[in-house]
Amino acid sequence: MLNKCIRLANQFSSNPDGQHFVFKVIHLMTKTRGYKNLIRLMPHTVDDLEPVFNLLSSQDCTDKQNWQTRYVLLLWLSIVVMVPFGLSRLEKPGKPPLIARILNEAKRHVVLDEVTQEAAAYLIAKFISRPDVHPTELESTISWAANELASADYGSHNGQMRVAGCLRSLANICKIVARKVLVPHASKLLQITLDLPDISQTILLYRLRTKLIQRIGLIFCPRRAAAARWRYQRGFRSLADNLCSRLPLGDILPTNGTDASLQPSGTTKDDAVQSYLTIKPNHVDRNEEVDEEEEDDDDDDGDFDVPEEVADVVDNLMDALKSKFTFIRWSAAKGLGRICSRLTAPFVEDVLSAILGLCTRLETFSAWHGASLALAELGRRCLLLPEKLEKVIPVVLTALFYDEKSGDCNYGSNVRDAACYCCWAFARAYKASDFASHVEGVSRKLILSALFDRELNVRRAAAAAFQENAGRQGQFPHGIEIITTCDYFAVGNISNCYLNLSCFVASFPEYTPVIIDHLAFSRLGHWDEHIRDLAGKALHKLTPCSKDQILGSVIPKLLERTLGPDLYMRQGSVIGLAEIMHALSR
């Protein structure tokens, strides 16, 4: 379909309206499939360079109705300029150098307040990554961006868009251009970023600054640091391998003669199983980020000094973890994960301590959310050694029930959701034997969150984390039975969770005490009246399951709380006592 559209665009060369319509259709394809996937399918021969560039140059930048044409042409040009021939061979007499013309055209679009800014920034980075372009144009482009950033009017909308275009261009350059090319310019790039005025109140600029500074930090870090050796080795990365590892040998390889003939000669059944279950040392998971242009750095001894610039980058990312914008916190968390994956264990331990320092009662919910995301990223990348879980797991379980009320507003659902992401990431990161000591606490807290959290997205996130742990760790008590009933759709109805699913889970003795305690001493004091009512009804249905616990600890404590200072807890305790008395009288 894309080729047909390209042919139609060529046929409509004398019909601008038809050409604009075709490019609007192609733009819809980029929105559906993603521009990076679509670019590879566009024609990109030497003969396409001049026509595409000339068509782009002829477009009117003030035409707000047909910006899709410029957007697609910029993307198309980004793949065409990568032709494997020297651009000097394509020069024509009487015209300015082709390299200068392409860069000037891209810079003309990158400072506009349009979606075309993204495509223009991508074009600049791809073009400068050419071996015959970056020796002469990289430094001048960085200087151009520095001048634009220094002279921009940060108080006006147009000025902010010019700044956004420059930051976006530099961020793409740091991502696409080879590291060995960027190393001589890294200090200048960092200084440009640090010299920016306070833009923490503008989400677009702050997000781009965070993205840029983390990529600059990666330039200072060695690409293949021996620090990677200290990272935790996950063991079985495939769920199928994980399940096969628990089966008897006879269940993995049948004993009949037909299947045995498939084994290599001279190989016994035990050898074949061992070969199948052994993790290759060079195995790479598709979920791991692998740099496209890895270099052979001689850091195998691991004795390298972390540059001071990396500390400045980490400090900036730690500040971004506390931003009031979710996008900023998420970008900073990913940046910390990427940078820490290339550093030594002592440095990462310092970063971990700083992250855990954000999880205190003195910090805001934004800091808790950013810290939870950062912990999840460190765990997902195997940067939290098993001995560090003793400090991390209690913080994550606290975040799993974080709820802060301020006036008429309530905060904390995003923190609880991020804590579920942590539990999900830990399930994929650690061997069952290394996570065994934390199974009891994590399993009970996750099921409480999946059943009784007020927010739908948190209940579903907790259910997904519980399912991931039950499947990969295989140690959660009655995990398969629970996830079969308490699935993604079942936890969608909060009344069903409190009145039906809670009774099902409480039928397993491992979960009965914690469910009753959570309902009686946490949910009955919730600020939402509907939650208090549901908690009372749930206690009514659960009373027959554990009368000893109800009579021995729940009723006395609820009686005390009916006279407490918390109005929500007082009313909830009265409701809970009434429901319990009703259940006991039957």
XYZ file of C-alpha atoms in Angstrom:
586
model
C 0.000 0.000 0.000
C 2.859 2.368 0.749
C 4.406 1.787 -2.665
C 1.070 2.547 -4.301
C 0.864 5.817 -2.388
C 4.406 6.738 -3.423
C 3.550 6.078 -7.065
C 0.409 8.205 -6.754
C 2.432 11.034 -5.216
C 4.773 10.946 -8.216
C 1.827 10.932 -10.615
C 0.287 13.946 -8.855
C 3.403 16.073 -9.279
C 1.339 18.637 -11.184
C -1.632 18.359 -8.806
C -0.630 19.720 -5.367
C -3.994 18.941 -3.766
C -3.839 15.300 -4.799
C -0.254 15.075 -3.630
C -1.146 16.503 -0.238
C -3.955 13.973 0.122
C -1.595 11.081 -0.619
C 0.894 12.273 1.984
C -1.901 12.581 4.536
C -2.690 8.919 3.920
C 0.975 8.012 4.426
C 0.993 10.036 7.635
C -1.884 7.915 8.918
C 0.258 4.855 8.212
C 3.067 6.299 10.340
C 0.613 6.865 13.180
C -0.644 3.303 12.896
C 2.580 1.406 12.296
C 5.204 3.777 13.669
C 7.422 5.987 11.559
C 10.588 3.956 12.163
C 8.990 0.850 10.721
C 7.516 2.716 7.775
C 10.716 4.525 6.846
C 12.466 1.279 5.972
C 9.797 0.525 3.377
C 10.185 3.821 1.527
C 12.257 3.993 -1.684
C 15.792 5.079 -0.825
C 17.975 4.984 -3.905
C 20.416 7.632 -5.061
C 17.927 8.785 -7.685
C 15.397 9.610 -4.948
C 17.600 12.104 -3.115
C 17.250 15.175 -5.345
C 13.499 14.788 -6.093
C 12.593 14.314 -2.424
C 14.783 17.195 -1.298
C 13.494 19.522 -4.018
C 9.885 18.679 -3.171
C 10.546 19.372 0.508
C 12.264 22.675 -0.269
C 9.297 23.821 -2.323
C 6.835 23.400 0.559
C 5.370 26.417 2.331
C 6.156 26.236 6.053
C 3.234 28.562 6.828
C 0.702 26.150 5.316
C -0.929 24.725 8.439
C -3.395 22.592 6.491
C -0.860 20.340 4.783
C 1.866 19.852 7.370
C 1.569 16.085 6.835
C 3.325 16.505 3.487
C 6.366 18.094 5.089
C 6.344 15.527 7.881
C 6.418 12.564 5.494
C 9.015 14.169 3.239
C 11.328 14.797 6.196
C 11.014 11.169 7.246
C 11.538 9.999 3.688
C 14.632 12.153 3.366
C 16.046 10.677 6.598
C 16.369 7.268 4.925
C 17.338 8.585 1.501
C 20.334 10.533 2.877
C 21.819 7.275 4.168
C 22.705 6.072 0.667
C 26.105 4.316 0.788
C 27.834 6.788 -1.510
C 29.806 9.911 -0.798
C 27.547 12.950 -1.082
C 30.351 14.858 -2.782
C 29.714 12.727 -5.872
C 26.166 14.060 -6.052
C 27.139 17.732 -6.053
C 25.985 19.806 -9.000
C 27.902 22.808 -10.322
C 26.432 26.210 -9.556
C 24.616 25.066 -6.398
C 25.597 25.284 -2.707
C 27.009 22.101 -1.159
C 24.374 19.415 -0.774
C 25.295 18.775 2.858
C 24.710 22.410 3.788
C 21.424 22.552 1.884
C 20.033 19.458 3.611
C 21.049 20.632 7.085
C 19.679 24.124 6.542
C 16.365 22.722 5.360
C 16.145 20.452 8.395
C 17.009 23.319 10.747
C 14.314 25.426 9.117
C 11.689 22.861 10.111
C 13.062 21.832 13.496
C 12.299 25.196 15.119
C 8.672 25.290 13.981
C 5.700 24.741 16.264
C 4.529 21.668 14.369
C 4.686 17.897 14.491
C 7.245 18.197 11.699
C 9.729 19.170 14.402
C 10.062 15.522 15.441
C 10.779 14.381 11.887
C 13.251 17.214 11.308
C 15.172 16.385 14.497
C 15.348 12.747 13.436
C 16.605 13.795 9.994
C 19.360 15.955 11.518
C 20.599 13.116 13.703
C 20.527 10.511 10.935
C 22.268 12.833 8.504
C 25.031 13.779 10.946
C 25.649 10.100 11.696
C 27.060 9.707 8.168
C 30.854 9.199 8.189
C 31.339 11.946 5.613
C 29.150 14.469 7.460
C 29.962 14.365 11.178
C 33.657 15.364 10.806
C 32.615 18.767 9.461
C 29.054 19.334 10.644
C 28.700 17.817 14.122
C 30.526 20.556 15.997
C 28.835 23.317 14.016
C 25.410 21.791 14.652
C 26.088 21.610 18.394
C 27.219 25.247 18.344
C 24.093 26.223 16.405
C 21.915 24.522 19.013
C 23.853 26.184 21.844
C 23.344 29.625 20.312
C 19.643 28.977 19.799
C 19.242 27.828 23.405
C 21.157 30.821 24.751
C 19.222 33.418 22.760
C 15.725 31.904 22.942
C 12.833 33.628 24.677
C 11.747 31.037 27.234
C 8.708 33.088 28.176
C 6.983 32.923 24.788
C 5.395 29.932 23.116
C 7.395 30.305 19.908
C 10.599 30.587 21.903
C 9.796 27.417 23.806
C 9.175 25.593 20.539
C 12.577 26.678 19.226
C 14.151 25.375 22.418
C 12.212 22.116 22.092
C 13.469 21.649 18.544
C 17.092 22.154 19.573
C 16.807 19.837 22.571
C 15.086 17.223 20.451
C 17.846 17.437 17.832
C 20.613 17.062 20.411
C 18.821 14.156 22.085
C 18.491 12.341 18.767
C 22.129 13.029 17.938
C 23.225 11.513 21.255
C 21.082 8.477 20.540
C 21.930 7.816 16.892
C 25.490 9.040 16.321
C 28.223 6.576 17.312
C 29.580 6.992 20.835
C 33.219 7.253 19.729
C 32.237 10.253 17.597
C 30.406 11.969 20.466
C 32.991 11.446 23.221
C 35.064 14.563 22.317
C 31.904 16.689 22.431
C 30.320 15.162 25.546
C 31.577 17.799 27.985
C 30.296 20.607 25.805
C 26.910 18.926 25.430
C 26.638 18.474 29.193
C 27.563 22.081 29.861
C 24.959 23.275 27.362
C 22.324 21.231 29.163
C 23.342 22.345 32.653
C 23.357 26.007 31.583
C 19.686 25.901 30.638
C 17.439 28.090 32.798
C 14.846 26.558 35.100
C 12.345 24.794 32.834
C 10.910 22.417 35.422
C 7.449 23.963 35.053
C 7.248 23.272 31.309
C 6.622 19.577 30.791
C 7.785 19.405 27.165
C 11.099 21.165 27.741
C 11.753 19.374 31.019
C 11.079 15.997 29.422
C 13.430 16.722 26.529
C 16.093 18.008 28.914
C 15.802 14.827 30.994
C 16.028 12.687 27.878
C 19.058 14.621 26.647
C 21.013 14.589 29.891
C 20.604 10.846 30.399
C 21.896 10.187 26.882
C 24.842 12.484 27.533
C 25.534 10.476 30.671
C 25.645 7.305 28.601
C 28.390 8.853 26.465
C 30.613 9.205 29.533
C 29.944 5.621 30.616
C 31.988 2.809 29.060
C 29.889 0.776 26.676
C 31.157 -2.631 27.732
C 32.168 -2.032 31.291
C 33.315 -4.997 33.288
C 30.759 -3.746 35.795
C 28.317 -5.892 33.858
C 29.963 -8.913 35.457
C 28.565 -8.082 38.873
C 24.997 -7.969 37.564
C 22.659 -10.649 38.777
C 22.287 -13.610 36.414
C 18.626 -14.354 36.017
C 18.833 -18.034 35.189
C 15.866 -19.162 33.089
C 14.734 -16.283 30.897
C 12.026 -18.285 29.123
C 8.869 -19.336 30.932
C 8.939 -22.652 29.036
C 12.478 -23.328 30.255
C 11.433 -22.364 33.756
C 8.582 -24.866 33.740
C 10.704 -27.604 32.161
C 13.295 -27.164 34.884
C 10.757 -28.402 37.447
C 9.718 -31.525 35.536
C 11.275 -34.973 35.900
C 13.703 -35.912 33.165
C 11.293 -38.479 31.784
C 8.658 -35.778 31.292
C 11.038 -33.577 29.327
C 12.374 -36.222 26.960
C 10.185 -39.235 26.184
C 11.842 -42.598 26.630
C 10.537 -44.257 23.479
C 12.988 -45.124 20.779
C 11.567 -42.812 18.128
C 12.430 -39.627 19.987
C 15.767 -40.992 21.113
C 16.772 -41.261 17.478
C 16.562 -37.503 17.209
C 19.412 -37.058 19.673
C 22.940 -36.622 18.318
C 24.979 -39.777 18.229
C 26.961 -40.366 21.386
C 24.638 -38.200 23.470
C 22.732 -39.689 26.358
C 19.321 -38.553 27.471
C 20.750 -36.876 30.575
C 23.284 -35.012 28.438
C 20.533 -33.815 26.125
C 18.454 -32.556 29.022
C 21.437 -30.814 30.544
C 22.172 -29.170 27.194
C 18.568 -28.066 26.829
C 18.369 -26.552 30.293
C 21.756 -24.875 30.322
C 21.713 -21.139 29.823
C 24.168 -20.023 27.218
C 26.590 -17.405 28.531
C 25.994 -15.164 25.548
C 22.221 -15.500 25.629
C 20.482 -12.176 25.147
C 16.832 -11.621 25.843
C 14.838 -9.712 23.284
C 13.565 -7.466 26.054
C 17.088 -6.320 26.885
C 18.216 -3.146 25.188
C 21.196 -3.842 22.952
C 23.074 -0.956 21.446
C 23.195 -1.115 17.689
C 26.791 -0.016 17.360
C 28.695 -1.716 20.162
C 32.381 -1.041 20.410
C 35.183 -3.043 21.925
C 36.160 -1.074 24.998
C 39.081 -2.438 26.954
C 37.407 -2.309 30.354
C 37.419 -6.014 31.084
C 39.382 -5.540 34.283
C 36.608 -3.415 35.802
C 39.126 -0.927 37.298
C 37.832 2.258 35.725
C 36.969 5.536 37.350
C 33.470 6.890 37.008
C 33.762 10.399 35.529
C 32.541 13.275 37.670
C 30.168 14.212 34.887
C 28.221 11.004 35.502
C 27.590 12.110 39.085
C 26.183 15.405 37.782
C 23.907 13.513 35.415
C 22.688 11.192 38.172
C 21.988 14.166 40.455
C 19.846 15.752 37.760
C 17.956 12.511 37.192
C 17.368 12.123 40.929
C 15.819 15.591 40.963
C 13.674 14.617 37.988
C 12.365 11.606 39.930
C 10.568 14.110 42.179
C 9.025 16.105 39.345
C 5.310 16.782 39.452
C 4.986 15.419 35.901
C 4.607 11.671 35.400
C 6.376 11.718 32.027
C 9.445 13.276 33.632
C 9.593 10.758 36.460
C 9.218 7.840 34.054
C 11.943 9.176 31.744
C 14.292 9.766 34.685
C 13.711 6.244 36.022
C 14.566 4.699 32.667
C 17.626 6.911 32.384
C 18.910 5.836 35.786
C 18.427 2.205 34.808
C 20.384 2.627 31.585
C 23.243 4.490 33.234
C 23.517 2.158 36.228
C 23.736 -0.833 33.893
C 27.132 0.499 32.763
C 28.581 1.408 36.141
C 30.334 -0.408 38.950
C 28.575 -2.034 41.873
C 29.661 0.554 44.497
C 28.331 3.424 42.398
C 25.017 1.654 41.812
C 24.769 0.976 45.539
C 25.045 4.719 46.175
C 22.306 5.360 43.631
C 20.109 2.749 45.302
C 20.586 4.410 48.684
C 19.593 7.754 47.203
C 16.475 6.231 45.645
C 15.446 4.579 48.907
C 15.970 7.949 50.582
C 13.052 9.284 48.555
C 10.684 6.805 50.210
C 10.091 8.531 53.531
C 7.102 10.195 55.141
C 8.685 13.582 54.494
C 8.638 13.112 50.713
C 5.695 13.776 48.436
C 3.775 11.178 46.474
C 5.678 12.267 43.363
C 8.974 11.254 44.970
C 7.499 7.915 46.026
C 6.256 7.299 42.502
C 9.571 8.190 40.892
C 11.484 6.041 43.367
C 9.181 3.070 42.760
C 9.671 3.356 39.010
C 13.436 3.590 39.465
C 13.492 0.494 41.697
C 11.491 -1.393 39.084
C 13.952 -0.387 36.371
C 16.945 -1.438 38.453
C 15.301 -4.762 39.206
C 14.269 -5.359 35.624
C 17.851 -4.813 34.470
C 19.265 -7.188 37.135
C 21.030 -4.375 38.980
C 19.616 -5.282 42.397
C 21.576 -8.164 43.852
C 19.577 -10.612 46.007
C 21.172 -9.333 49.218
C 19.798 -5.850 48.465
C 16.226 -7.133 48.436
C 16.196 -7.057 52.245
C 16.163 -3.264 52.019
C 14.115 -2.912 48.844
C 11.181 -5.278 49.409
C 9.878 -3.537 52.584
C 9.873 -0.203 50.756
C 8.013 -1.699 47.794
C 5.422 -3.332 50.047
C 4.904 -0.014 51.830
C 4.402 1.703 48.479
C 1.879 -0.985 47.573
C -0.554 0.593 50.065
C 0.549 4.214 49.821
C -2.455 6.513 50.200
C -2.171 10.200 51.020
C -5.174 12.401 51.634
C -4.884 16.156 51.274
C -8.053 18.131 51.777
C -10.686 16.908 49.372
C -8.119 15.152 47.174
C -6.436 11.809 47.499
C -3.025 10.878 46.120
C -1.169 7.626 45.769
C -2.817 5.446 43.134
C 0.144 5.969 40.800
C 2.532 4.986 43.603
C 0.633 1.761 44.214
C 0.583 1.035 40.495
C 4.359 1.556 40.276
C 4.841 -0.756 43.264
C 2.932 -3.447 41.369
C 5.314 -2.881 38.468
C 8.211 -3.479 40.883
C 6.739 -6.803 41.979
C 6.156 -7.764 38.354
C 9.749 -6.890 37.448
C 11.164 -8.836 40.393
C 9.244 -11.928 39.309
C 11.008 -11.862 35.959
C 14.417 -10.982 37.370
C 15.185 -13.474 40.124
C 15.498 -17.192 40.489
C 12.954 -18.839 42.733
C 15.648 -19.845 45.214
C 16.895 -16.257 45.577
C 13.390 -14.855 45.986
C 12.101 -17.569 48.332
C 12.595 -15.600 51.554
C 10.323 -12.823 50.279
C 7.540 -14.968 48.866
C 5.341 -14.893 51.954
C 5.255 -11.122 52.289
C 4.958 -10.349 48.590
C 2.231 -12.906 47.889
C -0.003 -11.714 50.704
C 0.431 -8.023 49.977
C -0.203 -8.497 46.270
C -3.417 -10.437 46.798
C -4.638 -7.785 49.248
C -3.975 -5.091 46.676
C -5.594 -7.104 43.880
C -8.756 -7.645 45.918
C -9.237 -4.506 47.987
C -7.585 -1.527 46.308
C -10.027 1.232 45.462
C -8.653 1.880 41.958
C -9.385 -0.466 39.076
C -5.995 -0.052 37.397
C -4.162 -0.883 40.630
C -6.228 -4.020 41.238
C -5.487 -5.214 37.732
C -1.807 -4.335 38.034
C -1.565 -6.268 41.301
C -3.380 -9.228 39.756
C -0.942 -9.190 36.828
C 2.037 -9.048 39.205
C 0.606 -11.911 41.270
C 0.098 -13.955 38.106
C 3.660 -13.262 36.937
C 5.073 -14.324 40.289
C 2.889 -17.417 40.496
C 3.925 -18.483 37.000
C 7.634 -17.695 37.099
C 8.493 -18.199 40.757
C 6.097 -21.092 41.342
C 6.204 -20.562 45.111
C 3.097 -18.504 45.820
C 0.705 -20.600 47.945
C -2.165 -21.826 45.762
C -1.005 -19.412 43.063
C -2.480 -21.260 40.084
C -5.890 -21.704 41.730
C -6.033 -18.040 42.689
C -4.992 -16.570 39.345
C -7.484 -18.825 37.584
C -10.327 -17.223 39.533
C -8.955 -13.754 40.325
C -8.014 -12.871 36.773
C -7.835 -9.551 34.938
C -11.579 -9.362 34.316
C -12.742 -10.755 37.654
C -11.040 -8.010 39.668
C -12.664 -5.360 37.489
C -15.800 -5.268 39.665
C -14.961 -4.008 43.132
C -18.101 -5.456 44.723
C -17.212 -8.855 43.304
C -13.727 -8.513 44.786
C -14.932 -7.711 48.294
C -17.930 -10.017 48.496
C -16.994 -13.039 46.378
C -13.315 -13.247 45.483
C -12.223 -12.415 49.018
C -14.188 -15.401 50.325
C -12.583 -17.655 47.729
C -9.044 -16.561 48.588
C -9.769 -16.672 52.323
C -10.687 -20.340 51.940
C -6.932 -20.980 51.746
C -5.589 -20.837 55.314
C -2.385 -19.046 54.269
C -4.373 -15.948 53.333
C -7.272 -15.971 55.830
C -5.647 -14.046 58.735
C -4.128 -11.299 56.585
C -7.375 -10.725 54.677
C -9.421 -10.362 57.859
C -6.838 -8.082 59.481
C -6.598 -5.927 56.373
C -10.353 -5.518 56.125
C -10.782 -4.798 59.826
C -7.869 -2.481 60.484
C -7.258 -0.845 57.105
C -10.299 -0.913 54.852
C -12.780 -0.080 57.628
C -10.866 3.151 58.171
C -10.696 4.108 54.501
C -11.647 7.636 53.548
C -14.157 6.393 50.931
C -17.500 5.525 52.531
C -18.260 2.933 49.853
C -15.052 1.057 50.700
C -15.952 1.067 54.393
C -19.381 -0.394 53.625
C -17.899 -3.108 51.401
C -15.291 -3.956 54.027
C -18.020 -4.416 56.632
C -20.027 -6.677 54.338
C -16.912 -8.686 53.518
C -16.216 -9.186 57.235
C -19.782 -10.412 57.630
C -19.159 -13.124 55.032
C -15.713 -14.011 56.375
C -16.638 -14.281 60.050
C -17.536 -18.004 59.826
C -14.108 -18.720 58.284
C -12.135 -17.633 61.371
C -14.261 -17.106 64.454
C -11.275 -17.445 66.777
C -9.456 -14.566 65.103
C -12.606 -12.443 65.024
C -13.359 -12.999 68.707
C -9.776 -12.912 69.916
C -8.285 -9.877 68.186
C -10.641 -8.154 65.754
C -13.575 -7.312 68.040
C -11.472 -5.961 70.951
C -9.434 -3.691 68.668
C -12.506 -2.440 66.820
C -14.137 -1.594 70.137
C -11.120 0.512 71.046
C -11.194 2.300 67.701
C -14.820 3.299 68.036
C -13.551 5.895 70.527
C -10.485 6.918 68.537
C -9.783 10.363 67.033
C -10.114 9.247 63.392
C -13.707 9.840 62.298
C -13.454 7.450 59.346
C -12.103 4.688 61.573
C -14.772 5.285 64.194
C -17.611 4.952 61.709
C -15.986 1.993 59.960
C -15.426 0.212 63.265
C -19.091 0.586 64.152
C -20.079 -0.816 60.748
C -17.626 -3.691 61.112
C -18.806 -4.586 64.603
C -22.422 -4.532 63.480
C -21.713 -6.846 60.548
C -19.658 -9.208 62.711
C -22.347 -9.364 65.410
C -24.931 -10.085 62.757
C -22.829 -12.924 61.359
C -22.132 -14.408 64.798
C -25.800 -14.358 65.749
C -26.826 -16.553 62.838
